[in-house]
Structures are given as C-alpha cells and as structure tokens.
PDB file of C-alpha atoms in Angstrom:
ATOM      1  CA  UNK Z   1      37.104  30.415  36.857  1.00 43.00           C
ATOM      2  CA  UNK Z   2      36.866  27.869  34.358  1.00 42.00           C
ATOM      3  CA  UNK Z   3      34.635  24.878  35.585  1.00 44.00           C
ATOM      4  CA  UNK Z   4      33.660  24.012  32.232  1.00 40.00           C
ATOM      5  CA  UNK Z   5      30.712  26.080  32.667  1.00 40.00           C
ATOM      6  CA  UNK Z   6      31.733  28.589  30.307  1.00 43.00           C
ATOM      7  CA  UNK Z   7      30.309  32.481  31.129  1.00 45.00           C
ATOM      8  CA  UNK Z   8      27.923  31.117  33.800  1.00 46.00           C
ATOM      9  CA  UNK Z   9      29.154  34.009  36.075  1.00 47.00           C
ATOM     10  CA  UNK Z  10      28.366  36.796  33.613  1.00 49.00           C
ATOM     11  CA  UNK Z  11      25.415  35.405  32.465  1.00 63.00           C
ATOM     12  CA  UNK Z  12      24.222  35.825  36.660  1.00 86.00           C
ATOM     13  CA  UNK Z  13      21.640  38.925  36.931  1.00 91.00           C
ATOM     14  CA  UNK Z  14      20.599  40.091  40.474  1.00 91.00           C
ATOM     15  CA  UNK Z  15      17.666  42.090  40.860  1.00 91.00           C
ATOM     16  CA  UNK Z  16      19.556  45.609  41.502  1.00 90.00           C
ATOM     17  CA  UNK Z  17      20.936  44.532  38.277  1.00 94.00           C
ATOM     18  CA  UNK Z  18      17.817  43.911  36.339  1.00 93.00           C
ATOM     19  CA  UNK Z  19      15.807  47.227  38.156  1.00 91.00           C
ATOM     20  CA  UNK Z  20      19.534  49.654  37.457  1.00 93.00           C
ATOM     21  CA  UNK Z  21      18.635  48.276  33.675  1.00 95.00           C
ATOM     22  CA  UNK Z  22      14.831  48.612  33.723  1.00 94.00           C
ATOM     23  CA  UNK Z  23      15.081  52.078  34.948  1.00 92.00           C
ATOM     24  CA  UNK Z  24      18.455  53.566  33.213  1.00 95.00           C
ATOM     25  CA  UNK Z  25      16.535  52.751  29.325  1.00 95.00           C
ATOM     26  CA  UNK Z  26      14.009  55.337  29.746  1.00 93.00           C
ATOM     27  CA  UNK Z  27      16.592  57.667  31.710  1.00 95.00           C
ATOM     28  CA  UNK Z  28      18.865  57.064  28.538  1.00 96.00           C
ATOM     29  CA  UNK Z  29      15.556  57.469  26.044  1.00 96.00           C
ATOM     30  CA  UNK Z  30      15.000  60.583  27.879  1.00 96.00           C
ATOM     31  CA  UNK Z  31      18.744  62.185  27.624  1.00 97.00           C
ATOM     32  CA  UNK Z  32      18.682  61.173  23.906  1.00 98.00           C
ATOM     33  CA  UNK Z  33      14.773  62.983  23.160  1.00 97.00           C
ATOM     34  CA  UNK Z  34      16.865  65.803  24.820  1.00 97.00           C
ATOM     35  CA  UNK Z  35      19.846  66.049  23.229  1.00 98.00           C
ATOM     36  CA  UNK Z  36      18.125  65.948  19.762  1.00 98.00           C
ATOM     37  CA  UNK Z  37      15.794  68.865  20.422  1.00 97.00           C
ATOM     38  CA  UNK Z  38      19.605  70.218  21.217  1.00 98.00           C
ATOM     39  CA  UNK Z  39      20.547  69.698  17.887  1.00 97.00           C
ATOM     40  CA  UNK Z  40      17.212  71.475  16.547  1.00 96.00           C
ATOM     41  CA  UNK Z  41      17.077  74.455  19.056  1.00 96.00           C
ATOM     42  CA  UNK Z  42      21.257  75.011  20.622  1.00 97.00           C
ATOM     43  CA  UNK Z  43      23.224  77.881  19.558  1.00 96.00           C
ATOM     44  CA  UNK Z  44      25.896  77.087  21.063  1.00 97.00           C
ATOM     45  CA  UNK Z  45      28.895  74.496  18.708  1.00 97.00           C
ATOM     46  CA  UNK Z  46      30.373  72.769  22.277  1.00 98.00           C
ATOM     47  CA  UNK Z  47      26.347  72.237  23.122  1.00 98.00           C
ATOM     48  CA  UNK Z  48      26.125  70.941  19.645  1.00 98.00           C
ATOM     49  CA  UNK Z  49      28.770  68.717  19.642  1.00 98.00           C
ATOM     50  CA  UNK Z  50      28.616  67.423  22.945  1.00 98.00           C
ATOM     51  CA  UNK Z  51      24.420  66.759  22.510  1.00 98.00           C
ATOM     52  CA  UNK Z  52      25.238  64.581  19.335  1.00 98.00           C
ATOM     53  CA  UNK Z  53      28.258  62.285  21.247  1.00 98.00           C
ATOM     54  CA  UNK Z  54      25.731  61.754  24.526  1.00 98.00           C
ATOM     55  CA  UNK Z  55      22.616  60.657  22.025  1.00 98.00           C
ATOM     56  CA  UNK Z  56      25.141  58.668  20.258  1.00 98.00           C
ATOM     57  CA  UNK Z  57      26.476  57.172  23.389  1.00 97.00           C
ATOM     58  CA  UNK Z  58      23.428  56.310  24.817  1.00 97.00           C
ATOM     59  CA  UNK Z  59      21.530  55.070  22.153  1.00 98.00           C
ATOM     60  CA  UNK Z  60      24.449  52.619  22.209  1.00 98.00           C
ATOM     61  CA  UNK Z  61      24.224  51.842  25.774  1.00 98.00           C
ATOM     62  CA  UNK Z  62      20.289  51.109  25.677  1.00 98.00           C
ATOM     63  CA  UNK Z  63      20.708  48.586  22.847  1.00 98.00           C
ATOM     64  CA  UNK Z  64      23.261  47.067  24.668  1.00 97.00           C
ATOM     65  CA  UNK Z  65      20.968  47.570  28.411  1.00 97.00           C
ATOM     66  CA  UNK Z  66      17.990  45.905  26.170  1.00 97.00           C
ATOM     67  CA  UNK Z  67      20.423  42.828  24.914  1.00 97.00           C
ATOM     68  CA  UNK Z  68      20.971  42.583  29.253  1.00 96.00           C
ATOM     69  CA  UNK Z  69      17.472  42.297  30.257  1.00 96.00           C
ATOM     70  CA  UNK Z  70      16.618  39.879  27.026  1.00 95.00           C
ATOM     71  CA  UNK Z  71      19.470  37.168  27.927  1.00 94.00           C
ATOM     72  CA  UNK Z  72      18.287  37.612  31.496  1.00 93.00           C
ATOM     73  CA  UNK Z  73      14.666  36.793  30.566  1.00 94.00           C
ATOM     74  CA  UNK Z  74      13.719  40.208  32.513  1.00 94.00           C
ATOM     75  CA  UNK Z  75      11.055  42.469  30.588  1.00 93.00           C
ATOM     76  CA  UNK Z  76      12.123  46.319  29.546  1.00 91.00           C
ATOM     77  CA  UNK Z  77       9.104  47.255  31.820  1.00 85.00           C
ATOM     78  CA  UNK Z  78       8.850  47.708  35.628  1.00 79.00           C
ATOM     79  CA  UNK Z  79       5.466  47.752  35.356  1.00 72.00           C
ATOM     80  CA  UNK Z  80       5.096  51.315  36.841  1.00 68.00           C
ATOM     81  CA  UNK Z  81       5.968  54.712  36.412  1.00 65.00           C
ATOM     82  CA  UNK Z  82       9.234  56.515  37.635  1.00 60.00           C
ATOM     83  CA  UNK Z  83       8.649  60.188  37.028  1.00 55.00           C
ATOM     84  CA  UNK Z  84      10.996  60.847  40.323  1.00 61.00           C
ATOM     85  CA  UNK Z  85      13.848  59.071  39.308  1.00 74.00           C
ATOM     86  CA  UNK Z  86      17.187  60.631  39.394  1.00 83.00           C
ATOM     87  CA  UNK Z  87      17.050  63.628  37.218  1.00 91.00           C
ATOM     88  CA  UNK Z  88      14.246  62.941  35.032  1.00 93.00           C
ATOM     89  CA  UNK Z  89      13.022  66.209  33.790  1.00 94.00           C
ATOM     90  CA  UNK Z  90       9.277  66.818  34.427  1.00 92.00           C
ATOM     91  CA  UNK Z  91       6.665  67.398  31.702  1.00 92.00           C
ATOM     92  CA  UNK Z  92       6.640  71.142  33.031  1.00 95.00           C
ATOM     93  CA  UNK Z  93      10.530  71.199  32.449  1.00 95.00           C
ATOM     94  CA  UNK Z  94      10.466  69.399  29.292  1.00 96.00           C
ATOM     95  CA  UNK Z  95       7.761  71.875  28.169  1.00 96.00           C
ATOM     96  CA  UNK Z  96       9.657  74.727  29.058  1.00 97.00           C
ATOM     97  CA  UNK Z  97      12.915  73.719  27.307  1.00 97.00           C
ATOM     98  CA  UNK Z  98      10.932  72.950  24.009  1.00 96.00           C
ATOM     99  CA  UNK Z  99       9.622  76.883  24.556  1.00 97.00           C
ATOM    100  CA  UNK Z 100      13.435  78.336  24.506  1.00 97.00           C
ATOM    101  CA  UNK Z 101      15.372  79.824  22.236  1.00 95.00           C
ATOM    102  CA  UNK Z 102      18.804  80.998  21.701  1.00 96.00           C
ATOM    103  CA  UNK Z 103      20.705  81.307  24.551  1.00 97.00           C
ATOM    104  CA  UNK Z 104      18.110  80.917  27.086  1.00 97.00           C
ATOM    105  CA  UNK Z 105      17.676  77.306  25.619  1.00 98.00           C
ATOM    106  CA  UNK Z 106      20.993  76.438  26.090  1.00 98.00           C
ATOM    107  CA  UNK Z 107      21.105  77.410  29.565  1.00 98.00           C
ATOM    108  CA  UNK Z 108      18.255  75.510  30.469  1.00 97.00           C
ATOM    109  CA  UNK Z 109      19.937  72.528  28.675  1.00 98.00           C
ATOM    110  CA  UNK Z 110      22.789  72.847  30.349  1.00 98.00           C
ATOM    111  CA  UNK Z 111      21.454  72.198  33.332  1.00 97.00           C
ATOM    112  CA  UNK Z 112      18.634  69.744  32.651  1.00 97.00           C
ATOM    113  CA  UNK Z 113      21.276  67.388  31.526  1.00 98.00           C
ATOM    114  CA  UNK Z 114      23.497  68.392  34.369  1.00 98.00           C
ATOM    115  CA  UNK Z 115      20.703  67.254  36.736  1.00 96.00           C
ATOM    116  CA  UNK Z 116      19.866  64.133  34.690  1.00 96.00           C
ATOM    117  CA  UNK Z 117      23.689  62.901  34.413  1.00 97.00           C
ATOM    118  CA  UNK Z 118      23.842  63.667  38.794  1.00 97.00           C
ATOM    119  CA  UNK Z 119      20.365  61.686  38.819  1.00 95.00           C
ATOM    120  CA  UNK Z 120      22.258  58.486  36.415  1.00 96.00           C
ATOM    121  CA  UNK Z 121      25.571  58.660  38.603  1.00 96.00           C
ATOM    122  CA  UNK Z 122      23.328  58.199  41.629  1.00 94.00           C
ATOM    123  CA  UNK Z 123      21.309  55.257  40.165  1.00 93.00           C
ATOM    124  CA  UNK Z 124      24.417  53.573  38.974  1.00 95.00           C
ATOM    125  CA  UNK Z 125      25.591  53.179  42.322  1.00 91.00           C
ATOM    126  CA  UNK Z 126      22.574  50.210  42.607  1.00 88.00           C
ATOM    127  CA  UNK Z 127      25.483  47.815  40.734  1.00 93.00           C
ATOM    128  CA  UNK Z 128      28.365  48.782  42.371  1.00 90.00           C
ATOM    129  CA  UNK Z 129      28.483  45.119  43.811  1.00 88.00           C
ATOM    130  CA  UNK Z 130      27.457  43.572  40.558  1.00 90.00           C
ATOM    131  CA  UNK Z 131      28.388  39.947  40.051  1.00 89.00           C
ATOM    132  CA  UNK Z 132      28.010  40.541  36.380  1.00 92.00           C
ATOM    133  CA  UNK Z 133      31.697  41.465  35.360  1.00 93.00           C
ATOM    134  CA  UNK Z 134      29.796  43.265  32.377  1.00 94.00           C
ATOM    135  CA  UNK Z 135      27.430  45.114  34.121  1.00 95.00           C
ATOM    136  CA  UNK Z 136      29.903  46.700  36.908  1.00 95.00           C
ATOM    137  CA  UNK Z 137      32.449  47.556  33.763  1.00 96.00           C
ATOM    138  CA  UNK Z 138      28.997  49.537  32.392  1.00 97.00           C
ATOM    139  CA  UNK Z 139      28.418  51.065  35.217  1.00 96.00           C
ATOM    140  CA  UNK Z 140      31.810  52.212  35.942  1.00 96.00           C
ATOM    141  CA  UNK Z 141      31.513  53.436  32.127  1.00 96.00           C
ATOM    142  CA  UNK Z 142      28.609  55.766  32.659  1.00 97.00           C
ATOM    143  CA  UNK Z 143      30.012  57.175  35.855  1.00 97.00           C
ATOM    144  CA  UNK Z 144      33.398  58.140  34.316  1.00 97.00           C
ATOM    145  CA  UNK Z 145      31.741  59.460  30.861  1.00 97.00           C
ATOM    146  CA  UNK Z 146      28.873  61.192  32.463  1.00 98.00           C
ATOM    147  CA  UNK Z 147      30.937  63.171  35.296  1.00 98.00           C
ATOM    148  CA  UNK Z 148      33.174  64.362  32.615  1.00 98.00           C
ATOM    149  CA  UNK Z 149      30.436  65.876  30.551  1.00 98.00           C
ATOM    150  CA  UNK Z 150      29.287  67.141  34.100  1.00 98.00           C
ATOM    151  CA  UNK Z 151      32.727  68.830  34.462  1.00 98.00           C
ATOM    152  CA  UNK Z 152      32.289  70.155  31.111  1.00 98.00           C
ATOM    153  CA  UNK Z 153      28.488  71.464  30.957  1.00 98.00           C
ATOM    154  CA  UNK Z 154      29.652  73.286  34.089  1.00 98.00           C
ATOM    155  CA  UNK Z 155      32.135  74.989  32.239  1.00 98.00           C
ATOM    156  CA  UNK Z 156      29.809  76.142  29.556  1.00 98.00           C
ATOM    157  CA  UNK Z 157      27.210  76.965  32.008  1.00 98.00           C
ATOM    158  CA  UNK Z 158      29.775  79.620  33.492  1.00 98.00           C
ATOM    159  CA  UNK Z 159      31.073  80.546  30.035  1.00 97.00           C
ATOM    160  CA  UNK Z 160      27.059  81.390  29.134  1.00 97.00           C
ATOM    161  CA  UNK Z 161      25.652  82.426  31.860  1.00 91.00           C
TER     162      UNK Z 161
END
C-alpha cells in the first residue's frame, strides 16, 4: 500500500470483473422493468414496498456498475445475448406476469424475483477473488441484500399462497 501510485490497485479490472459487470446491468435493468410493473399491477403493501427499495437499489447499483466498466475502458455490451443467465425471466414469463392480476400477479412475482435474485447470487460468485477492493465490497453487497429479500419473498410467498 502506498507506493506513491495512489488507487492503482482499485483502479485493476480482471476480466471476471468486467463480464460479472457486463452481464449484472441488464440482470439489474431487468429486476427494475419488474419491480415497476409491481408497483402498477401488486396488491399486496410488503410487495409494494419491497418492489420500490429493489428498483431503487438497483438503479443505484447499475449507475455505479456503468461508472466501473467506463474507468475500465470496457464497453456496457458483451456483444451477445444472455437470455440463460441466472434467473432472467423469459419473454414467455415476462408475458405472463404482465397478464396477472391480483393475487395471482403477486405470486408469480414473488417468485420471478426469487429466481432472478438465486440467478444474481450465483453470478456474483464470478468476483469473489476480485482484486478490485470495490468490486468484491459490491459483490458482497448484493449477496447480503438480495438473500435477505430472498428470505423475505419466501415469507410472503407462504403468507399468499
């Protein structure tokens, strides 16, 4: 630490790091398109309120994922489509949630976003050995935040169901 070369070891970017960030925007993008159609369609207040905190939250996290990939000179794109990655939901799935109502929506919600937090836990393991002191502390961020909104969809999953 301290070689006069001030932040050169957080400014280092592997390419796990650069790929976790490339693919965990449109994850994000995707959990926050979700959440709002929560706050059109969900009945339910928890649903409500937890919806608004995770589109919140994440619209946070991308601008800060985007600020990543821009000091490491690394474009937003892959340059190819990931319609498998963890817990995406599929047009068919997207297609049915934006058909629900009521209750039924909820459900579904519930555990679309349950799949899609499991699918971000799993593709945050990529930078467990980060170099980047930032980037580990984010993903050790989205692990904690997103299993305990895991803990509690499952809760309101049993509570609705």
């Amino acid at each position: 630490m301290g070689h006069g070369s001030t932040g050169s070891q957080s400014s280092q970017y592997t390419g796990a790091d650069i790929m976790f960030l490339q693919m965990m925007i449109p994850h994000h993008q995707q959990a926050i398109d979700i959440s709002n159609l929560a706050m059109e369609n969900a009945e339910d207040k928890e649903l409500l309120a937890l919806a608004k905190i995770i589109a919140r939250d994440q619209a946070a996290e991308i601008v800060q994922m985007k600020a990543w990939l821009k000091a490491a000179g690394a474009s937003e794109d892959m340059g190819h489509e990931m319609h498998d990655m963890g817990g995406m939901l599929s047009d068919t799935e997207l297609s049915a949630l934006n058909a629900a109502t009521g209750k039924d929506f909820d459900i579904l919600w519930l555990k679309g976003m349950t799949d899609h937090h499991d699918g971000a836990i799993h593709m945050t393991q990529m930078i467990e050995d980060a170099k980047n002191a930032e980037i580990k502390a984010f993903g050790e961020k989205v692990i904690k935040d997103q299993s305990a909104q895991i803990a509690q969809m499952k809760e309101m999953l049993a509570r609705l169901s």
